[in-house]
Amino acid sequence: MFGRLLALGILLGLLSASDHIPNVLAQQPDTPSVLPRPDFHFKGNVGRTILDSDPPQFPQPIKAPKNAPNILLILLDDAGFGQFSTFGGGVPSPTMDKLAAEGLRYNRFHTTALCSPTRASLITGRNHHSAAFASITEVATGYDGYTGVLPKDCGTVGEVLWQNGYCTAWIGKNHNTPPWETSAAGPFDRWANGLGFEYFYGFNAGDMNHWNPILYENRNLVPASTDPNYHLTEDLADKSIAWVRKMKSIAPDKPFFLYVAPGATHAPHHAPREWIEKFQGQFDGGWDKYREETFARQKKLGVIPQNAKLTERSHGLPAWDSLNADQQRLYARMMEVFCGYGAHVDHHMGRIIEAVKKLPDAENTLIIYIAGDNGSSAEGGIEGSLCENMFFNGFPEKWQDNIKAIDELGGPKHFNHFPSAWAHAMNTPFQWTKQVASHFGGTRNPMIISWPAKITDKGGLRTQFTHTIDIVPTIYEVCGIAAPRVLNGIEQKPIEGTSFAATFSDGKAPEHRKSQYFEMFVNRGIYQDGWMASATSFEPWNPNRGDFNPDKQKWELYNINDDFSQATDLAAQNPEKLRELQDLWWVEAAKYSVLPLDWRGTERFNAEAMGRPSLIRGRKSMTYFPGTIGVPDAASPPMLNKSWTITADIETADDKASGMIITHGGLEGGYGLYLQAGVPTFVYNFLGTQRMTFTATEALPKGKTKLAVKFKYDGGGVGKGGAITMTANGKTMAEGRMEKTIPAQFSLGEGLDIGMDVGSAVDFTYELPFAFTGQIEKVTVDLE
């Protein structure tokens, strides 16, 4: 049976994914199907001199189609359906409220259940496996749908709009560049600039410290801010406003496409204290009460049907009433921090929208505001987290440890994340959370669209089943742009989404998306004509995943025309329909490069074990020189689960020299070798929970020193300990043991620096950037 289905899927894959009922076009496309356009060639008569030649002509700049709108696309991170007030949640979102009153709300819009995949679909109009983004780039494997390398035959909306006369910019999170390509050595063709976005300001990672981020402007590392009140969200809003004003000042007749992707509300939940304190005491009732209150508000707002049911608490999550008083106090505070973080980002997205509204052609601006690239994240674990990197290294945290930092949550000392049950509550009324693509708690996100010149149904609600892949064809349709058949010499895969532009003017427009598959970590789903079959794999708050047999997965069946929230499983009553959808899932999986299924967890983060490309693989010795900063984690020495030696050739003018010599990582894990008043110190930050420090008993004398730190790994598996020895010109300065080491990855977004610390600090004994006051000749890292 599977062989026949696979063959059918491959056959279907050869057919155009755009075979569907044609939409009523907002604007007939009048742009070439082959981009770029041919080079200019003078068509007049050319004589021997200008006297007997036709008048000269210049190639003219490409102009966008007449009346093509400006486009502002906002994508928040890790936000759930029941999170923001516009869709009944407890996080105030006045910006969304106002935009919804001016435009349309979509309550059946879907994502892929994870960030990089959704973002790949969002900018290409193809399913995430078709675009090679089965998962995040950090767990890529070597199969077509899983490489994390955006194929050239999946051209981006930025590239197409740019080649059709738009100004284009991408500001915020870029999680679609392979990690091994994010260093200063490039290549840069899959950075945002290489994907058709003329301007980029943001970070190339899955998440980022909001107090001490590592940012790039185009391809240049951005110096750390000196503003003591700096926050990343505000910075991204400032840059967005500045860019769009500049474009309209210089080229007022040229439309813009501005893609804004803030890091919020992804962990770390970093928010200014004044925003956190606004919500003190508001979540003391807990997550079960929150779900009930949100569900009632959703019905009152009309964003869910009156016959919708509140699903049961997902399996494995505790009841609020089962917690002790200290747990409740800690978890309520974590939610207050998260609420401040969410309200803060909505406020700053509002600043961008208000700036756009003041531009001369504001009426002809299409604003798409998507609240989340997946459902709210359960990666904080059952007990919450002070360091999200603990999750990705396979370690649970204990509330008894975390409560000690309750007054520091949201600040610069922690990479904090709330408990999984709060994430589930943010996804009210649905089951499950981020990662769980089988259920709407992982995939259904609020979307708001405003276009003053075209949308007249102010405050309207749209219920058509739509998906992230439908955004690009919708944009092309309203702009009057044809999806190119050939782009930059590469024949393109057909667009796999379908336009929903007809819904802008007609709330009862036909639903063109008749089917859609879902898959993430073998959480599987298939939608067709009002039915949804769903099969979960692993609880998303547990990164350690053992043996698994997808053929024994339990499937559920829902009639979502009648059951908005997937509350009533009909699998037992209608096995024939379930079997039909299961077979269809395998057909779609073969068609869109979903196979082979891969359920592995933590081990996929280990780039060496997975064999992902690397600038450093196979090298046993690496030498770095002063000025080498901001090297991404994927291009930094792989020092996990092995012995290594760091040797720094330095020179100091006196015995008071200070500063960082070499560091890798930061707040959430890593190491640093530095001097404080001439005294060498090596610190190993074990995932923010323990900073093992080895300090010399005396300062270095002035002059040249060969300072070395040698680690002898115990072996016998991953994450084991070993002996540390620090020497200066051969003399032992400090020694001891580390009983454990980081097993999978040092850092989520910070790599190697020489001579200063870019990003967050590896410990709290120094002030950033902690530039070295002596001279560094070179630093060598030797791996054994």
PDB file of C-alpha atoms in Angstrom, residues 203-402:
ATOM      1  CA  PHE A 203      19.962  38.851  14.013  1.00  0.00           C
ATOM      2  CA  ASN A 204      20.756  35.567  12.289  1.00  0.00           C
ATOM      3  CA  ALA A 205      19.522  33.127  14.940  1.00  0.00           C
ATOM      4  CA  GLY A 206      16.475  31.460  16.400  1.00  0.00           C
ATOM      5  CA  ASP A 207      16.316  33.759  19.408  1.00  0.00           C
ATOM      6  CA  MET A 208      18.311  36.599  20.856  1.00  0.00           C
ATOM      7  CA  ASN A 209      19.176  38.267  24.139  1.00  0.00           C
ATOM      8  CA  HIS A 210      17.090  41.452  24.119  1.00  0.00           C
ATOM      9  CA  TRP A 211      19.412  43.348  26.437  1.00  0.00           C
ATOM     10  CA  ASN A 212      22.728  42.414  24.796  1.00  0.00           C
ATOM     11  CA  PRO A 213      21.956  41.241  21.260  1.00  0.00           C
ATOM     12  CA  ILE A 214      24.353  40.379  18.447  1.00  0.00           C
ATOM     13  CA  LEU A 215      23.050  42.293  15.450  1.00  0.00           C
ATOM     14  CA  TYR A 216      23.955  42.859  11.835  1.00  0.00           C
ATOM     15  CA  GLU A 217      23.205  45.779   9.553  1.00  0.00           C
ATOM     16  CA  ASN A 218      23.260  44.149   6.162  1.00  0.00           C
ATOM     17  CA  ARG A 219      26.485  42.103   6.528  1.00  0.00           C
ATOM     18  CA  ASN A 220      28.196  44.270   9.134  1.00  0.00           C
ATOM     19  CA  LEU A 221      28.332  43.518  12.843  1.00  0.00           C
ATOM     20  CA  VAL A 222      26.595  46.289  14.797  1.00  0.00           C
ATOM     21  CA  PRO A 223      28.542  47.731  17.754  1.00  0.00           C
ATOM     22  CA  ALA A 224      26.851  47.226  21.103  1.00  0.00           C
ATOM     23  CA  SER A 225      24.617  50.067  22.229  1.00  0.00           C
ATOM     24  CA  THR A 226      25.832  52.320  25.028  1.00  0.00           C
ATOM     25  CA  ASP A 227      22.272  53.199  26.046  1.00  0.00           C
ATOM     26  CA  PRO A 228      21.705  51.833  29.586  1.00  0.00           C
ATOM     27  CA  ASN A 229      17.991  51.454  28.773  1.00  0.00           C
ATOM     28  CA  TYR A 230      18.536  49.658  25.475  1.00  0.00           C
ATOM     29  CA  HIS A 231      16.024  46.985  24.451  1.00  0.00           C
ATOM     30  CA  LEU A 232      16.053  45.080  21.158  1.00  0.00           C
ATOM     31  CA  THR A 233      12.340  45.449  20.375  1.00  0.00           C
ATOM     32  CA  GLU A 234      12.518  49.228  20.601  1.00  0.00           C
ATOM     33  CA  ASP A 235      15.663  49.249  18.458  1.00  0.00           C
ATOM     34  CA  LEU A 236      13.998  47.192  15.720  1.00  0.00           C
ATOM     35  CA  ALA A 237      11.011  49.540  15.726  1.00  0.00           C
ATOM     36  CA  ASP A 238      13.313  52.569  15.478  1.00  0.00           C
ATOM     37  CA  LYS A 239      15.157  51.076  12.504  1.00  0.00           C
ATOM     38  CA  SER A 240      11.893  50.153  10.774  1.00  0.00           C
ATOM     39  CA  ILE A 241      10.527  53.660  11.143  1.00  0.00           C
ATOM     40  CA  ALA A 242      13.780  55.245   9.990  1.00  0.00           C
ATOM     41  CA  TRP A 243      13.996  53.017   6.904  1.00  0.00           C
ATOM     42  CA  VAL A 244      10.445  53.510   5.701  1.00  0.00           C
ATOM     43  CA  ARG A 245      10.614  57.287   6.206  1.00  0.00           C
ATOM     44  CA  LYS A 246      13.896  57.426   4.314  1.00  0.00           C
ATOM     45  CA  MET A 247      12.498  55.452   1.392  1.00  0.00           C
ATOM     46  CA  LYS A 248       9.439  57.654   1.081  1.00  0.00           C
ATOM     47  CA  SER A 249      11.530  60.802   1.391  1.00  0.00           C
ATOM     48  CA  ILE A 250      13.900  59.785  -1.405  1.00  0.00           C
ATOM     49  CA  ALA A 251      11.550  57.838  -3.704  1.00  0.00           C
ATOM     50  CA  PRO A 252       7.960  58.707  -2.745  1.00  0.00           C
ATOM     51  CA  ASP A 253       6.445  57.054  -5.822  1.00  0.00           C
ATOM     52  CA  LYS A 254       8.188  53.730  -5.226  1.00  0.00           C
ATOM     53  CA  PRO A 255       6.253  51.209  -3.120  1.00  0.00           C
ATOM     54  CA  PHE A 256       7.961  49.467  -0.232  1.00  0.00           C
ATOM     55  CA  PHE A 257       7.875  45.972   1.208  1.00  0.00           C
ATOM     56  CA  LEU A 258       8.897  46.018   4.868  1.00  0.00           C
ATOM     57  CA  TYR A 259       9.103  42.674   6.677  1.00  0.00           C
ATOM     58  CA  VAL A 260       9.375  43.162  10.454  1.00  0.00           C
ATOM     59  CA  ALA A 261      10.120  40.102  12.576  1.00  0.00           C
ATOM     60  CA  PRO A 262      10.791  40.995  16.227  1.00  0.00           C
ATOM     61  CA  GLY A 263      12.270  38.440  18.599  1.00  0.00           C
ATOM     62  CA  ALA A 264       9.298  38.721  20.958  1.00  0.00           C
ATOM     63  CA  THR A 265       7.574  36.749  22.291  1.00  0.00           C
ATOM     64  CA  HIS A 266      10.187  34.005  21.894  1.00  0.00           C
ATOM     65  CA  ALA A 267      12.370  33.283  24.911  1.00  0.00           C
ATOM     66  CA  PRO A 268      14.200  34.910  26.540  1.00  0.00           C
ATOM     67  CA  HIS A 269      11.264  36.776  28.029  1.00  0.00           C
ATOM     68  CA  HIS A 270      13.071  40.078  28.474  1.00  0.00           C
ATOM     69  CA  ALA A 271      11.013  43.161  29.259  1.00  0.00           C
ATOM     70  CA  PRO A 272      11.566  46.546  30.917  1.00  0.00           C
ATOM     71  CA  ARG A 273      10.598  46.338  34.566  1.00  0.00           C
ATOM     72  CA  GLU A 274       7.980  49.093  34.258  1.00  0.00           C
ATOM     73  CA  TRP A 275       6.149  46.972  31.688  1.00  0.00           C
ATOM     74  CA  ILE A 276       6.291  43.891  33.897  1.00  0.00           C
ATOM     75  CA  GLU A 277       4.985  45.688  36.983  1.00  0.00           C
ATOM     76  CA  LYS A 278       1.833  46.752  35.122  1.00  0.00           C
ATOM     77  CA  PHE A 279       0.596  43.190  35.424  1.00  0.00           C
ATOM     78  CA  GLN A 280       1.464  42.395  39.001  1.00  0.00           C
ATOM     79  CA  GLY A 281      -1.103  40.064  40.534  1.00  0.00           C
ATOM     80  CA  GLN A 282      -3.119  39.635  37.345  1.00  0.00           C
ATOM     81  CA  PHE A 283      -2.271  35.956  36.875  1.00  0.00           C
ATOM     82  CA  ASP A 284      -2.449  34.722  40.446  1.00  0.00           C
ATOM     83  CA  GLY A 285      -5.500  32.673  39.493  1.00  0.00           C
ATOM     84  CA  GLY A 286      -3.344  30.413  37.357  1.00  0.00           C
ATOM     85  CA  TRP A 287      -3.460  28.888  33.909  1.00  0.00           C
ATOM     86  CA  ASP A 288      -6.679  26.898  34.275  1.00  0.00           C
ATOM     87  CA  LYS A 289      -8.641  30.004  35.246  1.00  0.00           C
ATOM     88  CA  TYR A 290      -6.897  31.947  32.470  1.00  0.00           C
ATOM     89  CA  ARG A 291      -8.105  29.408  29.904  1.00  0.00           C
ATOM     90  CA  GLU A 292     -11.695  29.645  31.132  1.00  0.00           C
ATOM     91  CA  GLU A 293     -11.684  33.444  31.162  1.00  0.00           C
ATOM     92  CA  THR A 294     -10.020  33.659  27.754  1.00  0.00           C
ATOM     93  CA  PHE A 295     -12.498  31.176  26.291  1.00  0.00           C
ATOM     94  CA  ALA A 296     -15.401  33.332  27.517  1.00  0.00           C
ATOM     95  CA  ARG A 297     -13.830  36.482  26.079  1.00  0.00           C
ATOM     96  CA  GLN A 298     -13.230  34.752  22.737  1.00  0.00           C
ATOM     97  CA  LYS A 299     -16.914  33.901  22.440  1.00  0.00           C
ATOM     98  CA  LYS A 300     -17.910  37.436  23.411  1.00  0.00           C
ATOM     99  CA  LEU A 301     -15.573  38.868  20.748  1.00  0.00           C
ATOM    100  CA  GLY A 302     -16.865  36.389  18.181  1.00  0.00           C
ATOM    101  CA  VAL A 303     -13.412  35.110  17.264  1.00  0.00           C
ATOM    102  CA  ILE A 304     -14.547  31.559  17.993  1.00  0.00           C
ATOM    103  CA  PRO A 305     -18.009  30.101  17.285  1.00  0.00           C
ATOM    104  CA  GLN A 306     -20.594  30.005  20.036  1.00  0.00           C
ATOM    105  CA  ASN A 307     -20.677  26.207  19.843  1.00  0.00           C
ATOM    106  CA  ALA A 308     -16.890  25.876  20.299  1.00  0.00           C
ATOM    107  CA  LYS A 309     -15.682  23.767  23.208  1.00  0.00           C
ATOM    108  CA  LEU A 310     -12.781  24.385  25.544  1.00  0.00           C
ATOM    109  CA  THR A 311     -10.412  21.449  25.127  1.00  0.00           C
ATOM    110  CA  GLU A 312      -9.067  19.556  28.112  1.00  0.00           C
ATOM    111  CA  ARG A 313      -5.688  20.413  29.558  1.00  0.00           C
ATOM    112  CA  SER A 314      -3.113  18.605  27.398  1.00  0.00           C
ATOM    113  CA  HIS A 315      -1.747  15.348  28.770  1.00  0.00           C
ATOM    114  CA  GLY A 316       1.197  15.722  31.137  1.00  0.00           C
ATOM    115  CA  LEU A 317       0.479  19.287  32.260  1.00  0.00           C
ATOM    116  CA  PRO A 318      -0.341  19.874  35.935  1.00  0.00           C
ATOM    117  CA  ALA A 319      -3.484  21.486  37.272  1.00  0.00           C
ATOM    118  CA  TRP A 320      -2.862  24.877  38.866  1.00  0.00           C
ATOM    119  CA  ASP A 321      -4.533  23.724  42.072  1.00  0.00           C
ATOM    120  CA  SER A 322      -2.045  20.858  42.363  1.00  0.00           C
ATOM    121  CA  LEU A 323       0.837  23.306  42.899  1.00  0.00           C
ATOM    122  CA  ASN A 324       2.120  24.544  46.235  1.00  0.00           C
ATOM    123  CA  ALA A 325       2.096  28.234  47.149  1.00  0.00           C
ATOM    124  CA  ASP A 326       5.705  28.866  46.168  1.00  0.00           C
ATOM    125  CA  GLN A 327       5.245  27.265  42.768  1.00  0.00           C
ATOM    126  CA  GLN A 328       2.156  29.365  42.155  1.00  0.00           C
ATOM    127  CA  ARG A 329       4.006  32.528  43.201  1.00  0.00           C
ATOM    128  CA  LEU A 330       6.911  31.771  40.865  1.00  0.00           C
ATOM    129  CA  TYR A 331       4.800  30.756  37.896  1.00  0.00           C
ATOM    130  CA  ALA A 332       2.459  33.723  38.260  1.00  0.00           C
ATOM    131  CA  ARG A 333       5.498  36.015  38.212  1.00  0.00           C
ATOM    132  CA  MET A 334       6.820  34.282  35.092  1.00  0.00           C
ATOM    133  CA  MET A 335       3.501  35.014  33.397  1.00  0.00           C
ATOM    134  CA  GLU A 336       3.608  38.650  34.508  1.00  0.00           C
ATOM    135  CA  VAL A 337       7.017  38.928  32.853  1.00  0.00           C
ATOM    136  CA  PHE A 338       5.702  37.295  29.699  1.00  0.00           C
ATOM    137  CA  CYS A 339       2.676  39.581  29.632  1.00  0.00           C
ATOM    138  CA  GLY A 340       4.902  42.648  29.918  1.00  0.00           C
ATOM    139  CA  TYR A 341       7.071  41.295  27.125  1.00  0.00           C
ATOM    140  CA  GLY A 342       4.064  40.747  24.840  1.00  0.00           C
ATOM    141  CA  ALA A 343       2.409  44.081  25.584  1.00  0.00           C
ATOM    142  CA  HIS A 344       5.747  45.797  25.009  1.00  0.00           C
ATOM    143  CA  VAL A 345       6.228  44.332  21.524  1.00  0.00           C
ATOM    144  CA  ASP A 346       2.669  45.167  20.470  1.00  0.00           C
ATOM    145  CA  HIS A 347       3.268  48.746  21.592  1.00  0.00           C
ATOM    146  CA  HIS A 348       6.402  49.080  19.492  1.00  0.00           C
ATOM    147  CA  MET A 349       4.798  47.445  16.451  1.00  0.00           C
ATOM    148  CA  GLY A 350       2.170  50.149  16.909  1.00  0.00           C
ATOM    149  CA  ARG A 351       4.854  52.808  16.587  1.00  0.00           C
ATOM    150  CA  ILE A 352       5.816  51.373  13.199  1.00  0.00           C
ATOM    151  CA  ILE A 353       2.204  51.228  12.030  1.00  0.00           C
ATOM    152  CA  GLU A 354       1.523  54.792  13.143  1.00  0.00           C
ATOM    153  CA  ALA A 355       4.642  55.986  11.301  1.00  0.00           C
ATOM    154  CA  VAL A 356       3.456  54.221   8.142  1.00  0.00           C
ATOM    155  CA  LYS A 357       0.013  55.796   8.495  1.00  0.00           C
ATOM    156  CA  LYS A 358       1.588  59.252   8.365  1.00  0.00           C
ATOM    157  CA  LEU A 359       3.252  58.654   5.016  1.00  0.00           C
ATOM    158  CA  PRO A 360       1.763  60.362   1.944  1.00  0.00           C
ATOM    159  CA  ASP A 361       0.261  57.186   0.415  1.00  0.00           C
ATOM    160  CA  ALA A 362      -0.775  55.520   3.645  1.00  0.00           C
ATOM    161  CA  GLU A 363      -4.231  54.613   2.319  1.00  0.00           C
ATOM    162  CA  ASN A 364      -2.625  52.328  -0.234  1.00  0.00           C
ATOM    163  CA  THR A 365      -0.672  50.319   2.344  1.00  0.00           C
ATOM    164  CA  LEU A 366      -1.446  46.673   2.956  1.00  0.00           C
ATOM    165  CA  ILE A 367      -0.631  45.753   6.562  1.00  0.00           C
ATOM    166  CA  ILE A 368      -0.459  42.069   7.512  1.00  0.00           C
ATOM    167  CA  TYR A 369       0.039  41.470  11.226  1.00  0.00           C
ATOM    168  CA  ILE A 370       0.513  37.806  12.179  1.00  0.00           C
ATOM    169  CA  ALA A 371       0.595  37.055  15.901  1.00  0.00           C
ATOM    170  CA  GLY A 372       3.002  34.133  15.958  1.00  0.00           C
ATOM    171  CA  ASP A 373       5.010  31.877  13.673  1.00  0.00           C
ATOM    172  CA  ASN A 374       3.630  28.939  15.686  1.00  0.00           C
ATOM    173  CA  GLY A 375       1.737  28.433  18.896  1.00  0.00           C
ATOM    174  CA  SER A 376       3.113  29.558  22.222  1.00  0.00           C
ATOM    175  CA  SER A 377       6.229  27.657  23.288  1.00  0.00           C
ATOM    176  CA  ALA A 378       6.297  24.883  25.873  1.00  0.00           C
ATOM    177  CA  GLU A 379      10.099  24.704  25.726  1.00  0.00           C
ATOM    178  CA  GLY A 380      10.359  26.245  29.176  1.00  0.00           C
ATOM    179  CA  GLY A 381       9.486  22.814  30.553  1.00  0.00           C
ATOM    180  CA  ILE A 382       7.014  21.814  33.214  1.00  0.00           C
ATOM    181  CA  GLU A 383       8.703  23.944  35.890  1.00  0.00           C
ATOM    182  CA  GLY A 384       9.772  26.947  33.816  1.00  0.00           C
ATOM    183  CA  SER A 385      13.311  27.928  32.955  1.00  0.00           C
ATOM    184  CA  LEU A 386      16.030  30.437  33.721  1.00  0.00           C
ATOM    185  CA  CYS A 387      18.028  29.298  30.684  1.00  0.00           C
ATOM    186  CA  GLU A 388      16.262  28.030  27.576  1.00  0.00           C
ATOM    187  CA  ASN A 389      19.496  26.422  26.436  1.00  0.00           C
ATOM    188  CA  MET A 390      18.973  23.852  29.209  1.00  0.00           C
ATOM    189  CA  PHE A 391      16.053  22.504  27.173  1.00  0.00           C
ATOM    190  CA  PHE A 392      18.076  22.217  23.975  1.00  0.00           C
ATOM    191  CA  ASN A 393      20.790  20.335  25.852  1.00  0.00           C
ATOM    192  CA  GLY A 394      18.245  17.923  27.297  1.00  0.00           C
ATOM    193  CA  PHE A 395      18.191  19.094  30.928  1.00  0.00           C
ATOM    194  CA  PRO A 396      15.054  19.806  32.987  1.00  0.00           C
ATOM    195  CA  GLU A 397      15.052  22.583  35.556  1.00  0.00           C
ATOM    196  CA  LYS A 398      13.676  22.644  39.099  1.00  0.00           C
ATOM    197  CA  TRP A 399      11.392  25.331  40.444  1.00  0.00           C
ATOM    198  CA  GLN A 400      13.249  25.214  43.757  1.00  0.00           C
ATOM    199  CA  ASP A 401      16.312  26.611  41.953  1.00  0.00           C
ATOM    200  CA  ASN A 402      14.423  29.056  39.779  1.00  0.00           C
TER     201      ASN A 402
END
